[in-house]
Structures are given as C-alpha cells and as structure tokens.
Amino acid sequence: MSSHMVLAFARSIIIPCHGKNGPVDLMQRPIFRLIGQGAAWVATFIVLSGFVNSLKPVKLARAGQTEAALTNLATGSFRRSFRLVLPATAATILSCFITQLGAYETAKKSDAYWLYTTSPSPSSSWGTAVEDLVHAIQTTWTYNPGNPYDQPQWALLYLLQGSMFVFTALLVTINLAPRWRVLTLVFLHFWSWNWGIKIGDPMVGVNVFSGVMFAELNASEIPLRFAKWSRLFAPPLVVCSLVLMSYPSQFQDWAPWSEFLTRGFLKIAPANAEQSRFWPTLGAQLLVFTIVMSPHLRRFLSHRWFLWLGKISFPLYLLHGSFMRSVLAWLLFSRQQITEIEEEGQKHMRYPLPGVSTFVVVMPVFFVILFTATHFWAVKVEPYFGVMTKTAEDIMFGKSERSSALPIRKD
C-alpha cells in the first residue's frame, strides 16, 4: 500500500537522488525509501509464504510422521488455492460494481499518477460489465496477469505459483533425511535463478525455496545455539537487509551507494537475474533469516499490534486500491477545481494535488476508514471463505455424505 501511495503522491522517492550525484532528500536515502519499495515487500511476502506453507509439513517430517506430512501437503495445497482465489474474486466483484457507479471518476481525473493510471472506466452497459468482470477474474490467474479493476492483484498468480512450488518440492523430498532435503532445496534455490525469468517473474522460486529452508532452520536446534548472541548479530543484519531492500528500481547509478551495489550485481549475480530485484530479493531473504535466528526479534514482532497487522494484511492488500481510488480521491480532490496540467509535452485537464495541510488532515481520516474496513473484512467476511473452502474440501475429498457423480462398483 505504501508504495502505491508513493507512486500516487511522491514519485520523487522512487529515484535515489535528484540527478547524477545530485542532492538527496531524506526519504530517498536507504531504509527511509523503503516506504516506496514495493518489489522488496512483495519479495518478503513470498519468502514468508514459503515459510508458512512449509512450517507444519517440515515439522511433521522431522518427527517421522511422513504420512501426516503428506496429508497436510494435500489439504494445504487445496486450501491455499481457494483461500487466494475466493477473496480476490470477491474484491474484484466489489471493485467492478463501484466502477459502474462512477466511484473512480474523481481519481481518474486527478493528477495523482497511480490513481489515474489504475482507475478503470465504467462499462457501456451492465451486460458488458459482467463480461468485463469475467475477463478481469480470468486474467488475474493467467500468464502476465492484469486485473483492470484491482491492479495490485497482479502478484496473486505468483503467490499461488510459489505455493505450488513449495508443495511440489516437499512432496518429492518429504521422505528424505533433513540434511538431504535441505541440500535439495539449496539446489532448487540456485537453479531457480536460471529458470525463474522464464516463468515471467524471477522472484518466485528463489524466495519460496528460501522460505522452505528457513522453515527447516526453524525446526532445527541451530537458532537455539545462537540465541544468546542474538543481540549482537541481529541489529547489523537487519540494517544490512533493509539497505539491500532499498535498492532503487531505476537510475541505480545516480547515488554512490546504489552504484556500489550495481557494480556488485554485475560481478556476482547469476546470468538471468533481474537487476532491479536482485538486491531487494536478497535483502528480503536476509531479513527473514535474521528473524528466524533471533528470539528477540520474534518476541518484538509478537506484539499484539503486529499480530493484528498480520491478521488484516491480506484484506488490506485486496482493499487498499479500491479505497484509494474512491474514498481517498474524494477526500483529497472534492474541493479542487479541474485545471490544465502539462505532462511530457501534453496538456490534460485534471484535479491538481492539494497542499500539505490537506494531506495532514485527510490521511489520518482515510487510514481510520481503511483499517476499519479491513478489520471488518478479516472478522466478518473472511470466515465465509473459510466455510466455502471447508465445504469444497469435504465434497472433493470424499468427506461429505453426498453421493458421487458416478456409481461406485460393489465388486
């Protein structure tokens, strides 16, 4: 969400400085600029996805309960698909409906870059709207995904893809001894640097396999052995990881620190690695590794406010785009007058960005509305998706009392 805020209202943060070796704003400096580093946080989310999806199967496998681990993999892969697709589909339907009501028109006419580039126009009729909705849901889950009603959903295909990588890799290696399973995962991690670019996104394999390795690490005794030194090694590793995650997506040669990392990339990166995502990807992996190794960091992140943010993170991911293009746009531009704005040699009639005082008043109000809505979604709406997933599981896994589609032979 924060990266979309930056793309909408503070695009200067994306570049590391103003021109080659030029002046640097505070929010352009390493760590501070993480507010606009969307790729780094997506990489972190994918690492955590690999970690969470493999945590229980790895624990069962290390306890010698391979049958239970295989059962968990089967049900986990099934549930993961439903728990991604159902909420995303509901969010797309909601966004499509309010699009037809003209809720995004203010955003579409604003001078906020991310708002006007991601705000769809209403369909010509409600019948056409249904066709457009079906197409949007379909393209969310196809190669080179794109959802005109909810642009942030481009990452969902890769999250689902990463989950399937995890389940497949563990299915093949679940009977191996832990050391051989880890060695296989290390091989898959480095191998995925080569073929990752072929599947359309180089972040998936390297991050999910790292997440599985961290789950193996978490289930071992290694973190306990290093626990007493956590206060010494954790802070510098966290700072290092956040600096790597701050690597800009463009104009990397403008600032000395990013130019230094660029030279390092050219020396050590695999052939198919994507430059703009290489360091943020490694930074995300280093951050999660440090958290797994440090009981102090885990205790800090177990605070109830962080747990609450984790609970609403997926609803926030699904809803923030629609709320930014509707509620936030109304709050910011309702008193603005359309004026002529020149951009790249072309003139457009748009609502100009308001002053700082307006942002100071509006943003707290918007965040209260947004977080209230996401909390409501997490508490009241998400359980319905859980019920739907459980019902489908009971039917498709043969747990239901319903008769089968084909008669069962009695002999």
mmCIF file of C-alpha atoms in Angstrom:
data_model
loop_
_atom_site.group_PDB
_atom_site.id
_atom_site.type_symbol
_atom_site.label_atom_id
_atom_site.label_comp_id
_atom_site.label_asym_id
_atom_site.label_seq_id
_atom_site.Cartn_x
_atom_site.Cartn_y
_atom_site.Cartn_z
ATOM 1 C CA MET A 1 0.000 0.000 0.000
ATOM 2 C CA SER A 2 2.731 2.481 0.917
ATOM 3 C CA SER A 3 4.440 2.026 -2.458
ATOM 4 C CA HIS A 4 1.179 2.898 -4.205
ATOM 5 C CA MET A 5 0.893 5.997 -2.031
ATOM 6 C CA VAL A 6 4.371 6.968 -3.178
ATOM 7 C CA LEU A 7 3.513 6.321 -6.831
ATOM 8 C CA ALA A 8 0.422 8.462 -6.429
ATOM 9 C CA PHE A 9 1.724 11.438 -4.471
ATOM 10 C CA ALA A 10 5.523 11.323 -4.019
ATOM 11 C CA ARG A 11 7.152 9.763 -7.077
ATOM 12 C CA SER A 12 10.452 11.514 -6.368
ATOM 13 C CA ILE A 13 11.101 8.948 -3.627
ATOM 14 C CA ILE A 14 11.462 6.224 -6.252
ATOM 15 C CA ILE A 15 14.739 7.654 -7.578
ATOM 16 C CA PRO A 16 17.806 7.583 -5.261
ATOM 17 C CA CYS A 17 18.606 11.290 -5.695
ATOM 18 C CA HIS A 18 17.902 14.286 -7.924
ATOM 19 C CA GLY A 19 20.219 13.675 -10.860
ATOM 20 C CA LYS A 20 23.636 12.038 -11.109
ATOM 21 C CA ASN A 21 25.364 12.634 -7.723
ATOM 22 C CA GLY A 22 22.762 15.330 -7.095
ATOM 23 C CA PRO A 23 21.044 16.433 -3.883
ATOM 24 C CA VAL A 24 19.309 13.754 -1.828
ATOM 25 C CA ASP A 25 16.079 14.105 0.129
ATOM 26 C CA LEU A 26 15.698 12.294 3.436
ATOM 27 C CA MET A 27 13.070 9.892 2.053
ATOM 28 C CA GLN A 28 15.349 8.981 -0.860
ATOM 29 C CA ARG A 29 18.051 7.616 1.443
ATOM 30 C CA PRO A 30 18.473 3.893 2.202
ATOM 31 C CA ILE A 31 15.956 2.441 4.679
ATOM 32 C CA PHE A 32 13.834 5.627 4.612
ATOM 33 C CA ARG A 33 12.996 4.939 0.964
ATOM 34 C CA LEU A 34 11.548 1.522 1.850
ATOM 35 C CA ILE A 35 8.163 3.204 2.009
ATOM 36 C CA GLY A 36 8.178 3.130 -1.791
ATOM 37 C CA GLN A 37 9.949 -0.195 -2.374
ATOM 38 C CA GLY A 38 7.044 -2.364 -3.490
ATOM 39 C CA ALA A 39 9.226 -5.071 -5.053
ATOM 40 C CA ALA A 40 11.141 -5.559 -1.793
ATOM 41 C CA TRP A 41 7.980 -6.107 0.249
ATOM 42 C CA VAL A 42 6.486 -8.447 -2.370
ATOM 43 C CA ALA A 43 9.697 -10.487 -2.161
ATOM 44 C CA THR A 44 9.392 -10.543 1.646
ATOM 45 C CA PHE A 45 5.792 -11.697 1.393
ATOM 46 C CA ILE A 46 6.776 -14.535 -0.964
ATOM 47 C CA VAL A 47 9.576 -15.669 1.385
ATOM 48 C CA LEU A 48 7.107 -15.694 4.282
ATOM 49 C CA SER A 49 4.604 -17.572 2.121
ATOM 50 C CA GLY A 50 7.158 -20.324 1.540
ATOM 51 C CA PHE A 51 7.997 -20.335 5.247
ATOM 52 C CA VAL A 52 4.405 -20.538 6.478
ATOM 53 C CA ASN A 53 3.249 -23.106 3.895
ATOM 54 C CA SER A 54 6.095 -25.482 4.759
ATOM 55 C CA LEU A 55 6.275 -24.988 8.524
ATOM 56 C CA LYS A 56 3.901 -27.775 9.584
ATOM 57 C CA PRO A 57 4.907 -30.370 6.926
ATOM 58 C CA VAL A 58 8.581 -29.881 7.784
ATOM 59 C CA LYS A 59 7.873 -30.245 11.498
ATOM 60 C CA LEU A 60 5.903 -33.460 10.902
ATOM 61 C CA ALA A 61 8.573 -34.867 8.592
ATOM 62 C CA ARG A 62 11.325 -34.226 11.155
ATOM 63 C CA ALA A 63 9.181 -36.022 13.742
ATOM 64 C CA GLY A 64 8.978 -39.065 11.463
ATOM 65 C CA GLN A 65 5.279 -38.563 10.712
ATOM 66 C CA THR A 66 5.613 -38.610 6.923
ATOM 67 C CA GLU A 67 2.061 -39.840 6.307
ATOM 68 C CA ALA A 68 0.661 -36.925 8.299
ATOM 69 C CA ALA A 69 3.027 -34.562 6.443
ATOM 70 C CA LEU A 70 1.805 -35.826 3.058
ATOM 71 C CA THR A 71 -1.810 -35.414 4.153
ATOM 72 C CA ASN A 72 -1.053 -31.884 5.309
ATOM 73 C CA LEU A 73 0.555 -31.094 1.942
ATOM 74 C CA ALA A 74 -2.510 -32.363 0.070
ATOM 75 C CA THR A 75 -5.019 -30.400 2.122
ATOM 76 C CA GLY A 76 -2.733 -27.354 2.342
ATOM 77 C CA SER A 77 -2.329 -27.039 -1.415
ATOM 78 C CA PHE A 78 -6.080 -27.410 -1.885
ATOM 79 C CA ARG A 79 -6.962 -24.812 0.750
ATOM 80 C CA ARG A 80 -4.295 -22.379 -0.435
ATOM 81 C CA SER A 81 -5.867 -22.209 -3.892
ATOM 82 C CA PHE A 82 -9.326 -21.475 -2.542
ATOM 83 C CA ARG A 83 -8.124 -19.012 0.113
ATOM 84 C CA LEU A 84 -6.383 -16.944 -2.560
ATOM 85 C CA VAL A 85 -8.939 -17.151 -5.352
ATOM 86 C CA LEU A 86 -12.163 -16.620 -3.364
ATOM 87 C CA PRO A 87 -11.221 -13.345 -1.567
ATOM 88 C CA ALA A 88 -9.562 -11.970 -4.700
ATOM 89 C CA THR A 89 -12.678 -12.710 -6.747
ATOM 90 C CA ALA A 90 -14.891 -11.040 -4.145
ATOM 91 C CA ALA A 91 -12.661 -7.940 -4.122
ATOM 92 C CA THR A 92 -12.764 -7.797 -7.942
ATOM 93 C CA ILE A 93 -16.564 -8.046 -7.963
ATOM 94 C CA LEU A 94 -16.768 -5.220 -5.412
ATOM 95 C CA SER A 95 -14.386 -3.036 -7.417
ATOM 96 C CA CYS A 96 -16.224 -3.732 -10.675
ATOM 97 C CA PHE A 97 -19.557 -2.815 -9.090
ATOM 98 C CA ILE A 98 -18.381 0.538 -7.731
ATOM 99 C CA THR A 99 -16.651 1.228 -11.068
ATOM 100 C CA GLN A 100 -20.021 1.042 -12.800
ATOM 101 C CA LEU A 101 -21.357 3.546 -10.241
ATOM 102 C CA GLY A 102 -18.625 6.027 -11.208
ATOM 103 C CA ALA A 103 -16.746 5.769 -7.912
ATOM 104 C CA TYR A 104 -13.349 6.069 -9.616
ATOM 105 C CA GLU A 105 -14.097 9.068 -11.822
ATOM 106 C CA THR A 106 -12.542 11.581 -9.422
ATOM 107 C CA ALA A 107 -9.355 9.510 -9.215
ATOM 108 C CA LYS A 108 -9.294 9.130 -12.987
ATOM 109 C CA LYS A 109 -9.356 12.917 -13.401
ATOM 110 C CA SER A 110 -6.776 13.612 -10.671
ATOM 111 C CA ASP A 111 -3.101 14.396 -11.114
ATOM 112 C CA ALA A 112 -2.107 11.520 -8.801
ATOM 113 C CA TYR A 113 -0.176 9.190 -11.115
ATOM 114 C CA TRP A 114 -1.061 5.799 -9.634
ATOM 115 C CA LEU A 115 -4.698 6.791 -9.191
ATOM 116 C CA TYR A 116 -5.388 7.920 -12.731
ATOM 117 C CA THR A 117 -3.390 5.119 -14.376
ATOM 118 C CA THR A 118 -5.173 2.316 -12.467
ATOM 119 C CA SER A 119 -8.739 3.659 -12.406
ATOM 120 C CA PRO A 120 -10.950 1.860 -14.939
ATOM 121 C CA SER A 121 -13.858 3.487 -16.745
ATOM 122 C CA PRO A 122 -17.432 2.202 -16.405
ATOM 123 C CA SER A 123 -18.561 -0.316 -18.994
ATOM 124 C CA SER A 124 -21.044 0.723 -21.665
ATOM 125 C CA SER A 125 -23.816 -1.388 -20.086
ATOM 126 C CA TRP A 126 -24.369 -3.744 -17.172
ATOM 127 C CA GLY A 127 -24.256 -6.676 -19.570
ATOM 128 C CA THR A 128 -20.871 -5.546 -20.824
ATOM 129 C CA ALA A 129 -19.813 -5.010 -17.218
ATOM 130 C CA VAL A 130 -20.462 -8.690 -16.476
ATOM 131 C CA GLU A 131 -18.334 -9.669 -19.472
ATOM 132 C CA ASP A 132 -15.571 -7.296 -18.358
ATOM 133 C CA LEU A 133 -15.762 -8.727 -14.838
ATOM 134 C CA VAL A 134 -15.378 -12.314 -16.040
ATOM 135 C CA HIS A 135 -12.425 -11.285 -18.196
ATOM 136 C CA ALA A 136 -10.791 -9.464 -15.251
ATOM 137 C CA ILE A 137 -11.131 -12.512 -12.983
ATOM 138 C CA GLN A 138 -9.724 -14.732 -15.716
ATOM 139 C CA THR A 139 -6.709 -12.542 -16.496
ATOM 140 C CA THR A 140 -5.810 -12.352 -12.796
ATOM 141 C CA TRP A 141 -4.772 -16.001 -12.964
ATOM 142 C CA THR A 142 -3.187 -16.195 -16.416
ATOM 143 C CA TYR A 143 0.368 -15.608 -17.609
ATOM 144 C CA ASN A 144 1.346 -11.919 -17.478
ATOM 145 C CA PRO A 145 -1.589 -11.227 -15.166
ATOM 146 C CA GLY A 146 -3.539 -7.991 -15.104
ATOM 147 C CA ASN A 147 -6.777 -7.023 -13.380
ATOM 148 C CA PRO A 148 -8.179 -3.672 -14.568
ATOM 149 C CA TYR A 149 -10.462 -3.417 -11.527
ATOM 150 C CA ASP A 150 -7.752 -4.139 -8.935
ATOM 151 C CA GLN A 151 -4.229 -3.634 -10.271
ATOM 152 C CA PRO A 152 -2.398 -4.924 -7.124
ATOM 153 C CA GLN A 153 -3.770 -8.404 -7.814
ATOM 154 C CA TRP A 154 -1.018 -8.918 -10.414
ATOM 155 C CA ALA A 155 1.046 -10.603 -7.663
ATOM 156 C CA LEU A 156 -1.559 -13.218 -6.719
ATOM 157 C CA LEU A 157 -0.691 -15.572 -9.566
ATOM 158 C CA TYR A 158 2.915 -15.633 -8.388
ATOM 159 C CA LEU A 159 1.876 -16.234 -4.774
ATOM 160 C CA LEU A 160 -0.212 -19.205 -5.906
ATOM 161 C CA GLN A 161 2.592 -20.363 -8.158
ATOM 162 C CA GLY A 162 5.072 -20.129 -5.297
ATOM 163 C CA SER A 163 2.781 -22.132 -3.031
ATOM 164 C CA MET A 164 2.599 -24.887 -5.637
ATOM 165 C CA PHE A 165 6.405 -24.873 -5.870
ATOM 166 C CA VAL A 166 6.568 -25.407 -2.121
ATOM 167 C CA PHE A 167 4.045 -28.240 -2.078
ATOM 168 C CA THR A 168 5.672 -29.972 -5.066
ATOM 169 C CA ALA A 169 9.210 -29.685 -3.678
ATOM 170 C CA LEU A 170 8.162 -31.034 -0.276
ATOM 171 C CA LEU A 171 6.113 -33.807 -1.858
ATOM 172 C CA VAL A 172 9.264 -35.042 -3.602
ATOM 173 C CA THR A 173 11.617 -34.592 -0.640
ATOM 174 C CA ILE A 174 9.412 -35.284 2.380
ATOM 175 C CA ASN A 175 10.847 -38.787 2.901
ATOM 176 C CA LEU A 176 14.455 -37.609 2.726
ATOM 177 C CA ALA A 177 16.591 -37.108 5.817
ATOM 178 C CA PRO A 178 16.607 -33.422 6.838
ATOM 179 C CA ARG A 179 20.163 -32.744 5.642
ATOM 180 C CA TRP A 180 19.450 -34.186 2.183
ATOM 181 C CA ARG A 181 16.135 -32.354 1.965
ATOM 182 C CA VAL A 182 17.930 -29.085 2.766
ATOM 183 C CA LEU A 183 20.641 -29.797 0.181
ATOM 184 C CA THR A 184 17.932 -30.431 -2.417
ATOM 185 C CA LEU A 185 16.248 -27.150 -1.508
ATOM 186 C CA VAL A 186 19.559 -25.307 -1.794
ATOM 187 C CA PHE A 187 19.963 -26.770 -5.285
ATOM 188 C CA LEU A 188 16.427 -25.702 -6.222
ATOM 189 C CA HIS A 189 17.095 -22.222 -4.858
ATOM 190 C CA PHE A 190 20.153 -21.646 -7.039
ATOM 191 C CA TRP A 191 18.619 -23.431 -10.016
ATOM 192 C CA SER A 192 15.585 -21.161 -9.874
ATOM 193 C CA TRP A 193 17.806 -18.141 -10.556
ATOM 194 C CA ASN A 194 18.196 -19.648 -14.025
ATOM 195 C CA TRP A 195 14.665 -20.675 -14.910
ATOM 196 C CA GLY A 196 12.815 -18.102 -12.819
ATOM 197 C CA ILE A 197 12.966 -15.468 -15.545
ATOM 198 C CA LYS A 198 11.371 -17.952 -17.959
ATOM 199 C CA ILE A 199 8.147 -18.100 -15.948
ATOM 200 C CA GLY A 200 7.667 -14.362 -16.076
ATOM 201 C CA ASP A 201 8.843 -13.359 -12.605
ATOM 202 C CA PRO A 202 12.302 -14.031 -11.153
ATOM 203 C CA MET A 203 11.247 -13.549 -7.518
ATOM 204 C CA VAL A 204 9.125 -16.662 -7.047
ATOM 205 C CA GLY A 205 11.385 -19.705 -6.917
ATOM 206 C CA VAL A 206 14.359 -18.115 -5.164
ATOM 207 C CA ASN A 207 12.133 -16.707 -2.446
ATOM 208 C CA VAL A 208 9.775 -19.606 -1.752
ATOM 209 C CA PHE A 209 12.615 -22.125 -1.624
ATOM 210 C CA SER A 210 14.398 -19.774 0.784
ATOM 211 C CA GLY A 211 11.230 -19.771 2.883
ATOM 212 C CA VAL A 212 11.203 -23.588 2.992
ATOM 213 C CA MET A 213 14.875 -23.626 4.019
ATOM 214 C CA PHE A 214 14.078 -21.152 6.800
ATOM 215 C CA ALA A 215 11.281 -23.464 7.963
ATOM 216 C CA GLU A 216 13.867 -26.269 8.141
ATOM 217 C CA LEU A 217 16.170 -23.926 10.044
ATOM 218 C CA ASN A 218 13.386 -23.006 12.444
ATOM 219 C CA ALA A 219 12.688 -26.685 13.136
ATOM 220 C CA SER A 220 16.357 -27.389 13.921
ATOM 221 C CA GLU A 221 18.396 -26.581 17.021
ATOM 222 C CA ILE A 222 20.574 -24.002 15.268
ATOM 223 C CA PRO A 223 18.538 -20.927 16.352
ATOM 224 C CA LEU A 224 18.756 -22.098 19.980
ATOM 225 C CA ARG A 225 22.518 -22.388 19.772
ATOM 226 C CA PHE A 226 22.871 -18.815 18.541
ATOM 227 C CA ALA A 227 20.118 -17.309 20.711
ATOM 228 C CA LYS A 228 22.497 -15.841 23.298
ATOM 229 C CA TRP A 229 24.331 -13.874 20.586
ATOM 230 C CA SER A 230 21.131 -12.564 19.030
ATOM 231 C CA ARG A 231 21.548 -9.050 20.430
ATOM 232 C CA LEU A 232 24.957 -8.836 18.730
ATOM 233 C CA PHE A 233 24.306 -10.158 15.235
ATOM 234 C CA ALA A 234 20.634 -9.263 14.706
ATOM 235 C CA PRO A 235 20.875 -5.411 14.544
ATOM 236 C CA PRO A 236 23.652 -5.232 11.901
ATOM 237 C CA LEU A 237 21.994 -7.970 9.823
ATOM 238 C CA VAL A 238 18.651 -6.165 9.932
ATOM 239 C CA VAL A 239 20.270 -2.874 8.876
ATOM 240 C CA CYS A 240 22.147 -4.636 6.068
ATOM 241 C CA SER A 241 18.969 -6.349 4.839
ATOM 242 C CA LEU A 242 16.991 -3.098 4.852
ATOM 243 C CA VAL A 243 19.734 -1.311 2.892
ATOM 244 C CA LEU A 244 19.704 -4.082 0.274
ATOM 245 C CA MET A 245 15.913 -3.878 0.088
ATOM 246 C CA SER A 246 16.267 -0.124 -0.543
ATOM 247 C CA TYR A 247 17.994 -0.689 -3.903
ATOM 248 C CA PRO A 248 16.135 1.520 -6.432
ATOM 249 C CA SER A 249 14.309 0.121 -9.438
ATOM 250 C CA GLN A 250 15.732 2.767 -11.782
ATOM 251 C CA PHE A 251 18.608 5.238 -12.069
ATOM 252 C CA GLN A 252 20.744 3.000 -9.874
ATOM 253 C CA ASP A 253 23.942 4.771 -10.976
ATOM 254 C CA TRP A 254 22.881 8.178 -9.685
ATOM 255 C CA ALA A 255 23.712 7.677 -5.983
ATOM 256 C CA PRO A 256 27.081 6.326 -4.759
ATOM 257 C CA TRP A 257 25.545 3.638 -2.525
ATOM 258 C CA SER A 258 23.276 2.221 -5.244
ATOM 259 C CA GLU A 259 26.061 2.451 -7.840
ATOM 260 C CA PHE A 260 28.262 0.381 -5.492
ATOM 261 C CA LEU A 261 25.551 -2.284 -5.287
ATOM 262 C CA THR A 262 25.160 -2.181 -9.064
ATOM 263 C CA ARG A 263 28.843 -2.995 -9.511
ATOM 264 C CA GLY A 264 28.402 -5.862 -7.062
ATOM 265 C CA PHE A 265 25.414 -7.127 -9.032
ATOM 266 C CA LEU A 266 27.435 -7.211 -12.245
ATOM 267 C CA LYS A 267 30.120 -9.298 -10.523
ATOM 268 C CA ILE A 268 28.140 -11.879 -8.560
ATOM 269 C CA ALA A 269 24.598 -12.075 -9.963
ATOM 270 C CA PRO A 270 23.517 -15.151 -11.953
ATOM 271 C CA ALA A 271 23.087 -14.650 -15.692
ATOM 272 C CA ASN A 272 19.298 -14.404 -15.667
ATOM 273 C CA ALA A 273 18.932 -12.285 -12.517
ATOM 274 C CA GLU A 274 16.890 -9.105 -12.864
ATOM 275 C CA GLN A 275 18.968 -6.144 -11.705
ATOM 276 C CA SER A 276 16.188 -4.113 -10.091
ATOM 277 C CA ARG A 277 15.039 -7.078 -7.984
ATOM 278 C CA PHE A 278 18.292 -8.888 -7.209
ATOM 279 C CA TRP A 279 19.331 -6.915 -4.112
ATOM 280 C CA PRO A 280 15.772 -6.413 -2.754
ATOM 281 C CA THR A 281 15.271 -10.181 -3.081
ATOM 282 C CA LEU A 282 18.472 -10.996 -1.186
ATOM 283 C CA GLY A 283 17.616 -8.330 1.387
ATOM 284 C CA ALA A 284 14.195 -9.867 1.993
ATOM 285 C CA GLN A 285 15.742 -13.310 2.451
ATOM 286 C CA LEU A 286 18.361 -11.936 4.857
ATOM 287 C CA LEU A 287 15.665 -10.154 6.873
ATOM 288 C CA VAL A 288 13.548 -13.298 7.309
ATOM 289 C CA PHE A 289 16.676 -15.344 8.098
ATOM 290 C CA THR A 290 17.612 -12.890 10.847
ATOM 291 C CA ILE A 291 14.120 -13.018 12.339
ATOM 292 C CA VAL A 292 14.204 -16.829 12.402
ATOM 293 C CA MET A 293 17.612 -16.772 14.112
ATOM 294 C CA SER A 294 16.775 -14.068 16.656
ATOM 295 C CA PRO A 295 14.383 -14.794 19.552
ATOM 296 C CA HIS A 296 14.476 -11.096 20.464
ATOM 297 C CA LEU A 297 13.155 -10.073 17.048
ATOM 298 C CA ARG A 298 10.490 -12.778 17.154
ATOM 299 C CA ARG A 299 9.399 -11.579 20.591
ATOM 300 C CA PHE A 300 9.260 -7.988 19.355
ATOM 301 C CA LEU A 301 7.195 -8.951 16.303
ATOM 302 C CA SER A 302 4.807 -10.950 18.502
ATOM 303 C CA HIS A 303 3.353 -7.768 19.969
ATOM 304 C CA ARG A 304 -0.425 -7.703 19.631
ATOM 305 C CA TRP A 305 -0.351 -4.745 17.243
ATOM 306 C CA PHE A 306 1.940 -6.586 14.850
ATOM 307 C CA LEU A 307 -0.238 -9.682 15.144
ATOM 308 C CA TRP A 308 -3.273 -7.552 14.297
ATOM 309 C CA LEU A 309 -1.496 -6.093 11.263
ATOM 310 C CA GLY A 310 -0.656 -9.621 10.163
ATOM 311 C CA LYS A 311 -4.292 -10.614 10.528
ATOM 312 C CA ILE A 312 -5.544 -7.805 8.295
ATOM 313 C CA SER A 313 -2.597 -7.819 5.862
ATOM 314 C CA PHE A 314 -4.325 -9.790 3.096
ATOM 315 C CA PRO A 315 -7.628 -7.858 3.327
ATOM 316 C CA LEU A 316 -5.569 -4.652 3.311
ATOM 317 C CA TYR A 317 -3.771 -5.862 0.190
ATOM 318 C CA LEU A 318 -7.095 -6.571 -1.537
ATOM 319 C CA LEU A 319 -8.992 -3.443 -0.494
ATOM 320 C CA HIS A 320 -6.487 -0.591 -0.371
ATOM 321 C CA GLY A 321 -6.516 0.026 -4.130
ATOM 322 C CA SER A 322 -10.295 0.419 -4.308
ATOM 323 C CA PHE A 323 -10.356 2.663 -1.232
ATOM 324 C CA MET A 324 -7.512 4.842 -2.546
ATOM 325 C CA ARG A 325 -9.233 5.342 -5.909
ATOM 326 C CA SER A 326 -12.595 6.142 -4.333
ATOM 327 C CA VAL A 327 -12.608 7.331 -0.704
ATOM 328 C CA LEU A 328 -9.130 8.883 -0.695
ATOM 329 C CA ALA A 329 -9.676 10.550 -4.066
ATOM 330 C CA TRP A 330 -12.943 12.080 -2.835
ATOM 331 C CA LEU A 331 -11.382 13.325 0.375
ATOM 332 C CA LEU A 332 -8.385 14.882 -1.386
ATOM 333 C CA PHE A 333 -9.894 16.340 -4.545
ATOM 334 C CA SER A 334 -13.515 17.144 -3.649
ATOM 335 C CA ARG A 335 -12.686 20.845 -3.231
ATOM 336 C CA GLN A 336 -10.201 21.056 -6.098
ATOM 337 C CA GLN A 337 -11.006 22.700 -9.415
ATOM 338 C CA ILE A 338 -10.024 20.989 -12.658
ATOM 339 C CA THR A 339 -7.131 22.853 -14.244
ATOM 340 C CA GLU A 340 -4.911 22.394 -17.261
ATOM 341 C CA ILE A 341 -1.772 20.404 -16.398
ATOM 342 C CA GLU A 342 1.106 19.767 -18.789
ATOM 343 C CA GLU A 343 2.843 16.385 -18.654
ATOM 344 C CA GLU A 344 5.535 15.186 -21.073
ATOM 345 C CA GLY A 345 4.619 17.852 -23.584
ATOM 346 C CA GLN A 346 0.889 17.070 -23.484
ATOM 347 C CA LYS A 347 -1.838 19.072 -21.754
ATOM 348 C CA HIS A 348 -4.502 17.417 -19.617
ATOM 349 C CA MET A 349 -7.468 18.670 -17.608
ATOM 350 C CA ARG A 350 -7.039 17.260 -14.093
ATOM 351 C CA TYR A 351 -7.545 17.942 -10.412
ATOM 352 C CA PRO A 352 -4.185 19.255 -9.100
ATOM 353 C CA LEU A 353 -2.617 17.704 -6.000
ATOM 354 C CA PRO A 354 -3.716 19.556 -2.858
ATOM 355 C CA GLY A 355 -1.369 21.238 -0.405
ATOM 356 C CA VAL A 356 0.427 19.639 2.530
ATOM 357 C CA SER A 357 -2.163 20.851 5.029
ATOM 358 C CA THR A 358 -4.887 18.928 3.201
ATOM 359 C CA PHE A 359 -2.835 15.726 3.343
ATOM 360 C CA VAL A 360 -2.201 16.233 7.068
ATOM 361 C CA VAL A 361 -5.945 16.410 7.726
ATOM 362 C CA VAL A 362 -7.147 13.829 5.201
ATOM 363 C CA MET A 363 -4.680 10.966 5.598
ATOM 364 C CA PRO A 364 -5.481 10.119 9.271
ATOM 365 C CA VAL A 365 -9.191 10.098 8.409
ATOM 366 C CA PHE A 366 -8.570 7.850 5.419
ATOM 367 C CA PHE A 367 -6.456 5.394 7.380
ATOM 368 C CA VAL A 368 -9.141 5.106 10.070
ATOM 369 C CA ILE A 369 -11.723 4.308 7.380
ATOM 370 C CA LEU A 370 -9.421 1.873 5.558
ATOM 371 C CA PHE A 371 -8.257 -0.056 8.625
ATOM 372 C CA THR A 372 -11.798 -0.250 9.974
ATOM 373 C CA ALA A 373 -12.953 -1.730 6.675
ATOM 374 C CA THR A 374 -10.101 -4.230 6.503
ATOM 375 C CA HIS A 375 -10.691 -5.293 10.111
ATOM 376 C CA PHE A 376 -14.386 -5.820 9.311
ATOM 377 C CA TRP A 377 -13.402 -7.877 6.236
ATOM 378 C CA ALA A 378 -10.995 -10.011 8.298
ATOM 379 C CA VAL A 379 -13.517 -10.627 11.085
ATOM 380 C CA LYS A 380 -16.845 -10.816 9.241
ATOM 381 C CA VAL A 381 -16.116 -11.695 5.595
ATOM 382 C CA GLU A 382 -13.049 -13.968 5.673
ATOM 383 C CA PRO A 383 -14.816 -16.650 7.770
ATOM 384 C CA TYR A 384 -17.290 -17.179 4.909
ATOM 385 C CA PHE A 385 -14.390 -18.002 2.584
ATOM 386 C CA GLY A 386 -13.180 -20.472 5.203
ATOM 387 C CA VAL A 387 -16.616 -22.135 5.276
ATOM 388 C CA MET A 388 -16.735 -22.292 1.478
ATOM 389 C CA THR A 389 -13.245 -23.806 1.375
ATOM 390 C CA LYS A 390 -14.134 -26.385 4.035
ATOM 391 C CA THR A 391 -17.348 -27.323 2.202
ATOM 392 C CA ALA A 392 -15.462 -27.789 -1.072
ATOM 393 C CA GLU A 393 -12.823 -29.831 0.744
ATOM 394 C CA ASP A 394 -15.416 -32.127 2.300
ATOM 395 C CA ILE A 395 -17.089 -32.707 -1.060
ATOM 396 C CA MET A 396 -13.974 -33.135 -3.187
ATOM 397 C CA PHE A 397 -12.043 -35.185 -0.612
ATOM 398 C CA GLY A 398 -14.981 -37.572 -0.176
ATOM 399 C CA LYS A 399 -15.756 -36.470 3.377
ATOM 400 C CA SER A 400 -19.296 -35.420 2.523
ATOM 401 C CA GLU A 401 -22.369 -37.610 2.763
ATOM 402 C CA ARG A 402 -23.341 -36.641 -0.793
ATOM 403 C CA SER A 403 -23.422 -39.317 -3.467
ATOM 404 C CA SER A 404 -20.635 -39.465 -6.032
ATOM 405 C CA ALA A 405 -21.051 -38.237 -9.598
ATOM 406 C CA LEU A 406 -20.583 -41.792 -10.934
ATOM 407 C CA PRO A 407 -21.918 -45.028 -9.405
ATOM 408 C CA ILE A 408 -19.440 -46.992 -7.297
ATOM 409 C CA ARG A 409 -18.894 -50.647 -8.231
ATOM 410 C CA LYS A 410 -19.770 -53.071 -5.470
ATOM 411 C CA ASP A 411 -17.429 -55.881 -6.557
#
